[in-house]
Short mmCIF file of C-alpha atoms and ligand atoms in Angstrom, two decimals:
data_model
loop_
_atom_site.label_atom_id
_atom_site.label_comp_id
_atom_site.label_asym_id
_atom_site.label_seq_id
_atom_site.Cartn_x
_atom_site.Cartn_y
_atom_site.Cartn_z
CA MET A 1 46.98 83.08 76.63
CA LYS A 2 47.81 80.15 74.38
CA VAL A 3 49.39 80.34 70.96
CA ASP A 4 51.78 78.30 68.89
CA LYS A 5 55.03 77.34 70.66
CA LYS A 6 57.29 78.99 68.11
CA GLN A 7 55.65 82.31 68.77
CA PHE A 8 56.04 82.13 72.49
CA PHE A 9 59.39 83.80 73.01
CA LEU A 10 58.84 86.64 70.59
CA ILE A 11 55.43 87.33 72.06
CA PHE A 12 56.90 87.11 75.53
CA PHE A 13 59.63 89.62 74.78
CA PHE A 14 57.33 91.85 72.80
CA SER A 15 54.94 91.87 75.73
CA LEU A 16 57.80 92.97 77.94
CA ALA A 17 58.62 95.68 75.46
CA ILE A 18 55.16 97.22 75.55
CA SER A 19 54.29 96.57 79.16
CA ALA A 20 55.43 94.54 82.11
CA GLN A 21 52.17 92.61 82.17
CA ALA A 22 51.08 89.38 80.53
CA PRO A 23 49.16 89.96 77.30
CA SER A 24 45.47 90.38 77.92
CA VAL A 25 42.32 91.19 76.01
CA ARG A 26 40.81 94.45 77.25
CA ILE A 27 37.04 94.95 77.41
CA ILE A 28 36.38 98.69 77.54
CA PHE A 29 33.01 100.02 78.67
CA GLU A 30 31.50 103.41 77.84
CA ASN A 31 32.21 104.70 81.34
CA ASN A 32 35.91 103.82 80.74
CA LYS A 33 35.72 100.78 83.03
CA ILE A 34 38.22 98.22 81.74
CA VAL A 35 38.07 94.46 82.32
CA LEU A 36 41.19 92.40 81.52
CA ILE A 37 40.83 88.82 80.29
CA GLU A 38 44.05 86.82 80.54
CA ASP A 39 42.83 83.34 79.61
CA PHE A 40 42.20 83.29 75.87
CA TRP A 41 43.06 81.44 72.68
CA VAL A 42 44.21 82.95 69.41
CA LYS A 43 42.95 81.13 66.35
CA GLU A 44 42.99 81.92 62.65
CA SER A 45 39.36 83.01 63.03
CA GLY A 46 40.11 85.38 65.90
CA PHE A 47 40.33 85.61 69.68
CA TYR A 48 38.38 83.31 72.03
CA LEU A 49 37.87 84.33 75.66
CA ALA A 50 37.53 81.93 78.61
CA MET A 51 33.90 81.63 79.71
CA ASP A 52 34.79 81.13 83.37
CA GLU A 53 37.00 84.23 83.53
CA LEU A 54 34.34 86.29 81.71
CA SER A 55 31.68 84.99 84.09
CA GLY A 56 33.65 85.97 87.16
CA LYS A 57 34.74 89.39 85.96
CA LEU A 58 31.54 90.46 84.19
CA LYS A 59 29.22 88.75 86.70
CA LEU A 60 27.56 86.59 84.06
CA THR A 61 25.77 83.48 85.24
CA PRO A 62 26.44 80.75 82.67
CA VAL A 63 24.62 77.44 82.88
CA PHE A 64 25.58 74.52 80.63
CA SER A 65 23.01 71.85 79.80
CA LYS A 66 24.10 68.34 80.86
CA ASP A 67 24.48 67.12 77.29
CA GLU A 68 26.66 70.18 76.54
CA GLN A 69 24.35 71.17 73.71
CA TRP A 70 23.22 74.45 75.26
CA LEU A 71 24.73 77.33 77.16
CA PHE A 72 22.47 79.85 78.87
CA VAL A 73 24.07 83.15 79.90
CA LYS A 74 22.39 85.95 81.76
CA ILE A 75 23.83 89.33 80.78
CA HIS A 76 22.18 92.45 82.23
CA ASN A 77 19.02 90.48 83.06
CA GLN A 78 18.73 89.27 79.48
CA LEU A 79 18.96 85.59 78.72
CA VAL A 80 21.24 84.61 75.84
CA THR A 81 20.90 81.06 74.56
CA VAL A 82 23.93 79.58 72.79
CA ASP A 83 23.70 76.37 70.77
CA LEU A 84 27.20 74.97 71.40
CA LYS A 85 26.96 72.32 68.69
CA LYS A 86 25.74 74.66 65.96
CA ASN A 87 27.67 77.76 67.11
CA LYS A 88 24.52 79.86 67.07
CA ALA A 89 23.04 82.20 69.64
CA VAL A 90 19.80 84.08 70.25
CA ILE A 91 18.75 86.88 72.59
CA GLY A 92 15.04 86.31 73.10
CA GLU A 93 14.26 85.26 69.56
CA ILE A 94 16.76 87.52 67.78
CA PRO A 95 19.79 85.66 66.39
CA ILE A 96 23.35 86.94 66.95
CA SER A 97 26.05 86.13 64.43
CA PHE A 98 29.47 85.51 65.95
CA ASN A 99 32.50 83.32 65.25
CA GLY A 100 31.47 80.71 67.79
CA VAL A 101 32.63 78.75 70.82
CA ILE A 102 35.53 76.32 71.20
CA LYS A 103 36.40 73.79 73.88
CA GLU A 104 40.08 73.44 74.80
CA ASN A 105 41.36 71.22 77.63
CA GLY A 106 37.84 70.84 78.98
CA LYS A 107 37.20 74.59 79.14
CA TRP A 108 34.85 76.67 77.03
CA TYR A 109 35.97 79.78 75.17
CA ILE A 110 33.72 82.19 73.27
CA SER A 111 34.73 84.41 70.34
CA GLU A 112 35.37 88.06 71.22
CA ASP A 113 32.79 89.36 68.72
CA PHE A 114 29.99 87.87 70.86
CA LEU A 115 30.04 90.35 73.75
CA PRO A 116 29.82 93.70 71.86
CA GLN A 117 26.69 92.46 70.11
CA VAL A 118 24.99 91.19 73.26
CA TYR A 119 25.74 94.42 75.11
CA ALA A 120 24.73 96.57 72.10
CA ARG A 121 21.29 94.92 72.08
CA GLN A 122 20.86 96.32 75.58
CA GLY A 123 22.09 99.78 74.66
CA VAL A 124 25.53 99.29 76.23
CA LYS A 125 28.54 99.99 74.03
CA ILE A 126 31.78 98.14 74.66
CA ALA A 127 35.03 97.90 72.72
CA ILE A 128 37.37 94.91 72.67
CA GLU A 129 41.07 95.67 72.46
CA LYS A 130 43.24 92.73 71.53
CA PRO A 131 46.96 92.32 72.26
CA ILE A 132 49.37 92.45 69.37
CA LEU A 133 50.79 89.13 68.24
CA ASN A 134 53.23 89.33 65.39
CA HIS A 135 56.28 87.15 65.10
CA ASN A 136 57.42 88.43 61.71
CA ALA A 137 58.31 92.01 62.40
CA GLU A 138 61.45 93.09 64.22
CA LEU A 139 60.61 94.08 67.75
CA SER A 140 62.40 97.39 67.43
CA SER A 141 60.34 98.28 64.38
CA PHE A 142 57.07 98.35 66.30
CA PRO A 143 55.94 101.94 66.53
CA GLU A 144 54.56 103.09 69.85
CA LYS A 145 51.05 103.36 68.50
CA PHE A 146 51.08 99.95 66.86
CA LYS A 147 47.58 99.10 68.04
CA LYS A 148 46.21 102.11 66.19
CA ASP A 149 47.27 100.59 62.88
CA LEU A 150 44.94 97.62 63.18
CA ILE A 151 41.54 98.26 61.66
CA ASP A 152 38.89 96.60 63.79
CA VAL A 153 36.77 99.39 65.26
CA ILE A 154 34.73 101.62 62.91
CA VAL A 155 32.68 104.62 64.02
CA ILE A 156 29.99 105.97 61.70
CA ASP A 157 28.69 109.44 62.52
CA PRO A 158 25.28 110.40 61.06
CA GLY A 159 25.52 114.20 60.77
CA HIS A 160 23.20 116.50 62.79
CA GLY A 161 20.14 115.19 64.72
CA GLY A 162 17.55 116.41 67.21
CA ILE A 163 17.11 120.18 67.03
CA ASN A 164 19.90 120.36 64.46
CA PHE A 165 18.22 119.51 61.14
CA GLY A 166 21.24 120.22 58.94
CA ALA A 167 20.38 121.12 55.36
CA ASN A 168 16.66 121.00 54.63
CA THR A 169 14.14 121.74 51.92
CA THR A 170 10.72 123.38 51.88
CA SER A 171 9.35 120.01 50.74
CA GLY A 172 10.34 118.57 54.14
CA TRP A 173 13.56 116.66 53.44
CA ARG A 174 16.02 117.01 56.30
CA GLU A 175 19.71 116.15 56.26
CA LYS A 176 19.54 114.64 59.78
CA ASP A 177 17.00 111.99 58.67
CA LEU A 178 18.86 110.98 55.52
CA THR A 179 22.27 110.75 57.24
CA LEU A 180 20.72 108.51 59.93
CA LYS A 181 19.15 106.26 57.32
CA LEU A 182 22.47 105.87 55.47
CA ALA A 183 24.41 105.31 58.71
CA LEU A 184 22.02 102.60 59.94
CA LYS A 185 22.27 100.82 56.59
CA LEU A 186 26.06 101.12 56.54
CA GLY A 187 26.26 99.95 60.16
CA SER A 188 24.29 96.78 59.55
CA ARG A 189 26.25 96.05 56.38
CA LEU A 190 29.64 96.40 58.11
CA ARG A 191 28.50 94.48 61.20
CA GLY A 192 28.17 91.47 58.92
CA ALA A 193 31.89 91.67 58.10
CA LYS A 194 34.28 89.48 60.04
CA GLY A 195 36.52 91.09 62.62
CA LEU A 196 34.86 94.51 62.75
CA ASN A 197 33.27 96.24 65.73
CA VAL A 198 30.99 98.93 64.34
CA TYR A 199 29.51 101.80 66.34
CA LEU A 200 27.23 104.69 65.40
CA THR A 201 27.50 107.99 67.28
CA ARG A 202 23.68 108.05 67.26
CA GLU A 203 21.10 105.44 66.25
CA ASP A 204 18.06 107.68 66.61
CA ASP A 205 17.04 111.31 66.16
CA ARG A 206 19.00 113.05 68.91
CA HIS A 207 21.26 116.04 69.21
CA LEU A 208 24.98 115.46 69.81
CA SER A 209 27.66 118.12 69.97
CA LEU A 210 30.53 117.86 67.51
CA GLU A 211 32.95 117.15 70.38
CA GLU A 212 30.73 114.35 71.68
CA ARG A 213 30.99 112.66 68.30
CA SER A 214 34.79 112.65 68.06
CA ASP A 215 35.13 111.95 71.82
CA PHE A 216 32.97 108.87 71.38
CA ALA A 217 35.20 107.65 68.53
CA ASN A 218 38.29 108.18 70.69
CA ARG A 219 36.72 106.39 73.66
CA VAL A 220 35.82 103.21 71.77
CA GLY A 221 39.29 103.21 70.19
CA ALA A 222 38.04 103.71 66.63
CA ASP A 223 40.45 103.00 63.78
CA LEU A 224 38.32 104.90 61.27
CA PHE A 225 35.78 107.71 61.68
CA ILE A 226 33.26 108.44 58.93
CA SER A 227 30.95 111.44 59.31
CA LEU A 228 28.02 111.34 56.87
CA HIS A 229 26.41 114.53 55.55
CA ILE A 230 24.27 115.92 52.77
CA ASN A 231 25.03 119.32 51.37
CA GLY A 232 22.77 122.31 50.80
CA PHE A 233 23.19 125.60 48.98
CA SER A 234 21.22 128.75 48.25
CA SER A 235 21.40 128.04 44.51
CA GLU A 236 19.76 124.82 43.37
CA THR A 237 22.11 124.43 40.40
CA VAL A 238 25.04 123.37 42.63
CA ARG A 239 25.29 119.57 42.91
CA GLY A 240 27.56 116.54 43.33
CA PHE A 241 29.27 114.43 46.01
CA GLU A 242 32.59 115.08 47.74
CA THR A 243 34.77 113.68 50.53
CA TYR A 244 36.65 115.88 52.99
CA PHE A 245 39.57 115.51 55.33
CA LEU A 246 40.73 118.10 57.81
CA SER A 247 42.69 121.22 57.07
CA LEU A 248 42.72 124.59 58.80
CA LYS A 249 42.67 126.15 55.36
CA ALA A 250 39.79 125.28 53.07
CA SER A 251 40.50 124.06 49.52
CA ASP A 252 38.24 126.78 48.13
CA GLU A 253 35.55 129.30 49.08
CA GLU A 254 32.76 126.72 48.82
CA SER A 255 34.58 124.32 51.19
CA ARG A 256 35.13 127.15 53.67
CA ARG A 257 31.43 128.04 53.59
CA LEU A 258 30.45 124.39 54.05
CA ALA A 259 32.77 123.89 57.06
CA MET A 260 31.26 126.98 58.71
CA LEU A 261 27.76 125.60 58.24
CA GLU A 262 28.64 122.12 59.48
CA ASN A 263 30.39 123.64 62.50
CA LEU A 264 27.15 125.27 63.67
CA GLU A 265 25.75 123.17 66.50
CA PHE A 266 22.18 124.42 66.36
CA SER A 267 21.47 125.18 62.73
CA GLY A 268 18.01 123.63 63.10
CA LEU A 269 16.91 126.48 65.34
CA ASN A 270 16.98 129.06 62.60
CA GLY A 271 15.27 126.60 60.31
CA ASN A 272 17.56 126.64 57.34
CA GLN A 273 21.21 125.74 57.12
CA ASN A 274 21.44 126.63 53.48
CA GLN A 275 22.10 130.33 53.94
CA PRO A 276 25.74 131.39 54.35
CA VAL A 277 26.29 132.57 57.94
CA ASN A 278 29.20 133.48 60.17
CA GLY A 279 29.80 130.46 62.37
CA GLY A 280 32.80 128.58 63.60
CA PHE A 281 35.27 128.86 66.41
CA SER A 282 38.07 130.90 67.88
CA GLU A 283 41.60 130.77 66.55
CA LEU A 284 42.75 129.06 69.76
CA GLU A 285 40.21 126.28 69.29
CA LEU A 286 41.52 125.75 65.78
CA ILE A 287 45.10 125.35 66.96
CA LEU A 288 44.29 123.11 69.94
CA GLY A 289 41.63 121.10 68.19
CA ASP A 290 43.85 120.36 65.26
CA MET A 291 46.37 118.44 67.30
CA ALA A 292 44.61 115.06 67.60
CA GLN A 293 43.77 114.77 63.91
CA ASN A 294 47.08 116.27 62.82
CA GLN A 295 48.93 112.94 63.18
CA HIS A 296 46.48 111.18 60.89
CA LEU A 297 46.16 113.63 58.01
CA SER A 298 47.99 111.62 55.36
CA GLU A 299 45.96 108.50 56.21
CA SER A 300 42.75 110.54 56.30
CA GLU A 301 43.59 111.85 52.85
CA ALA A 302 44.29 108.35 51.50
CA PHE A 303 41.05 107.03 53.00
CA ALA A 304 39.10 110.01 51.61
CA LYS A 305 40.48 109.17 48.15
CA THR A 306 39.46 105.52 48.57
CA ILE A 307 35.90 106.57 49.40
CA GLN A 308 35.65 109.15 46.64
CA ASN A 309 36.97 106.59 44.15
CA HIS A 310 34.40 103.94 45.15
CA LEU A 311 31.54 106.44 45.21
CA GLY A 312 32.67 107.65 41.78
CA GLN A 313 32.16 104.16 40.38
CA ILE A 314 28.48 103.99 41.35
CA MET A 315 27.15 107.56 41.62
CA GLU A 316 25.26 109.11 38.74
CA ILE A 317 25.74 112.65 40.06
CA PRO A 318 28.85 114.82 39.52
CA ASN A 319 32.10 113.92 41.31
CA ARG A 320 33.39 117.04 43.10
CA GLY A 321 36.54 115.30 44.31
CA VAL A 322 38.47 115.10 47.59
CA LYS A 323 38.69 118.42 49.43
CA GLN A 324 39.95 119.91 52.67
CA ALA A 325 38.23 122.20 55.15
CA PRO A 326 38.29 123.01 58.89
CA PHE A 327 35.50 120.70 60.10
CA LYS A 328 35.23 120.78 63.87
CA VAL A 329 33.89 117.20 64.06
CA LEU A 330 37.14 115.88 62.53
CA MET A 331 39.54 117.93 64.65
CA GLY A 332 39.39 115.98 67.90
CA ALA A 333 39.38 112.58 66.21
CA ASN A 334 42.49 110.62 67.10
CA MET A 335 42.31 108.30 64.06
CA PRO A 336 41.95 108.66 60.27
CA ALA A 337 38.72 110.63 59.86
CA VAL A 338 36.70 111.81 56.87
CA LEU A 339 33.47 113.68 56.21
CA VAL A 340 31.40 112.60 53.21
CA GLU A 341 28.83 114.87 51.55
CA VAL A 342 26.88 112.44 49.37
CA GLY A 343 25.08 115.11 47.35
CA TYR A 344 23.05 118.34 47.50
CA LEU A 345 19.61 118.25 49.07
CA THR A 346 18.90 121.57 47.37
CA ASN A 347 19.49 120.24 43.83
CA PRO A 348 16.41 118.42 42.44
CA ASP A 349 18.43 115.74 40.60
CA ASP A 350 20.73 115.06 43.57
CA LEU A 351 17.71 114.97 45.90
CA HIS A 352 15.91 112.50 43.64
CA ASN A 353 19.05 110.34 43.66
CA ILE A 354 19.95 110.28 47.34
CA THR A 355 16.38 109.74 48.54
CA ASP A 356 16.04 106.66 46.30
CA PRO A 357 16.54 103.52 48.48
CA LYS A 358 18.33 101.76 45.60
CA VAL A 359 20.85 104.60 45.31
CA GLN A 360 21.24 104.63 49.11
CA ASP A 361 22.13 100.93 48.98
CA LYS A 362 24.74 101.68 46.32
CA ILE A 363 26.22 104.47 48.45
CA VAL A 364 26.35 102.10 51.42
CA TYR A 365 28.00 99.45 49.26
CA ALA A 366 30.67 101.93 48.10
CA LEU A 367 31.37 103.09 51.66
CA ALA A 368 31.50 99.53 53.04
CA THR A 369 33.82 98.46 50.22
CA SER A 370 36.10 101.40 51.06
CA VAL A 371 36.29 100.35 54.73
CA LEU A 372 37.00 96.70 53.90
CA GLU A 373 39.60 97.63 51.30
CA TRP A 374 41.30 99.91 53.84
CA LYS A 375 41.27 97.18 56.49
CA LYS A 376 42.74 94.70 54.03
CA LEU A 377 45.47 97.12 53.00
CA LYS A 378 46.46 97.91 56.61
CA THR A 379 46.39 94.25 57.66
CA LYS A 380 48.60 93.34 54.72
CA GLN A 381 51.05 96.13 55.53
CA LEU A 382 51.45 94.66 59.02
CA GLY A 383 51.81 91.04 57.87
CA MET A 384 49.19 90.16 60.46
CA LYS A 385 47.88 86.96 58.93
CA GLU A 386 51.02 85.02 59.76
CA SER A 387 50.66 85.88 63.41
CA TYR A 388 47.73 83.56 63.99
CA ASP A 389 47.97 80.02 65.23
CA THR A 390 46.85 78.33 62.05
CA LYS A 391 47.16 74.82 63.47
CA GLY A 392 44.92 75.62 66.37
CA THR A 393 46.80 73.17 68.55
CA GLY A 394 47.83 75.73 71.11
CA LYS A 395 50.23 75.73 74.03
ZN1 ZN B 1 25.84 118.33 57.49
#
């Protein structure tokens, strides 16, 4: 690792404080395989990983053109072409946007946001965990879970899927389709933002258990978890949007009913989620399941308020506020986690609104703005900007 000289000793001692090893960038695969990269640069624009170390450890086969204009890398049998002069890359003919490549002391380094995108194109999800570099804060003030406070991994969870339709109408609208549409739009919007790794729990119409969703978020080291839903009710007069965070006790009877419905894994089987039913979980599950999310409740509440506030600025349907209920999908999440109900499928005006692509874009804008605002707030609280090597001279 190379950073500014002045930072060296603090980083060195801080590294000792968190582990006995040299700082390294961790590449975490879905099967929990972890690859450590020790040769990297830290620049204002982010982390850059040594091509030769990546090649050896990930079995890539990089070939540089003689004029050093092109780099060809084979990853999982797919050829990625990188234009080293223009900092652009394509897989086949599809462009990838990433921070770029740098050459230091005759060696090539590639920005860390490159790999997740290349792997994602091939259906492989990876997370990049970066070491903490901060020379401003007192060493003793670093909490144990310092890494958790950095916002760089976002998981979006489109509610329901596969045999689980979620709320649905006789006219054929299904919650699972609309949540997927919103999640895909939100995903591509956030992927364009610098310094974010964005994952969806599903990118097609498939069934996932509620545990699989929060487990996935934990595995990729998510810093925020957003579960997207659309409400339904037996009376079509009920309408509006609301954002939830976890509580064992529901804010009101309606929230309790909703949590029970959302906690049903196979609501699609009986065709209609809109009828109140007795669903849920045992008392033991409630107590055990609550533990992971318990540590993040105040942040989940603050993030829920941020979302509800931004949605409130653009939505033309009633604002039902921030509420609490025992949602199973939030319980196992070991990070701030919220569940957004963007409206009622069973109310004609809400339905007209949330099925309109223009309104969907506005919803996505409000959610993306909430994430970016949250990231900015957390980064500022940590004084992270000062930690980068702004000169870029290294060593
Ligand atoms: Zn739902």
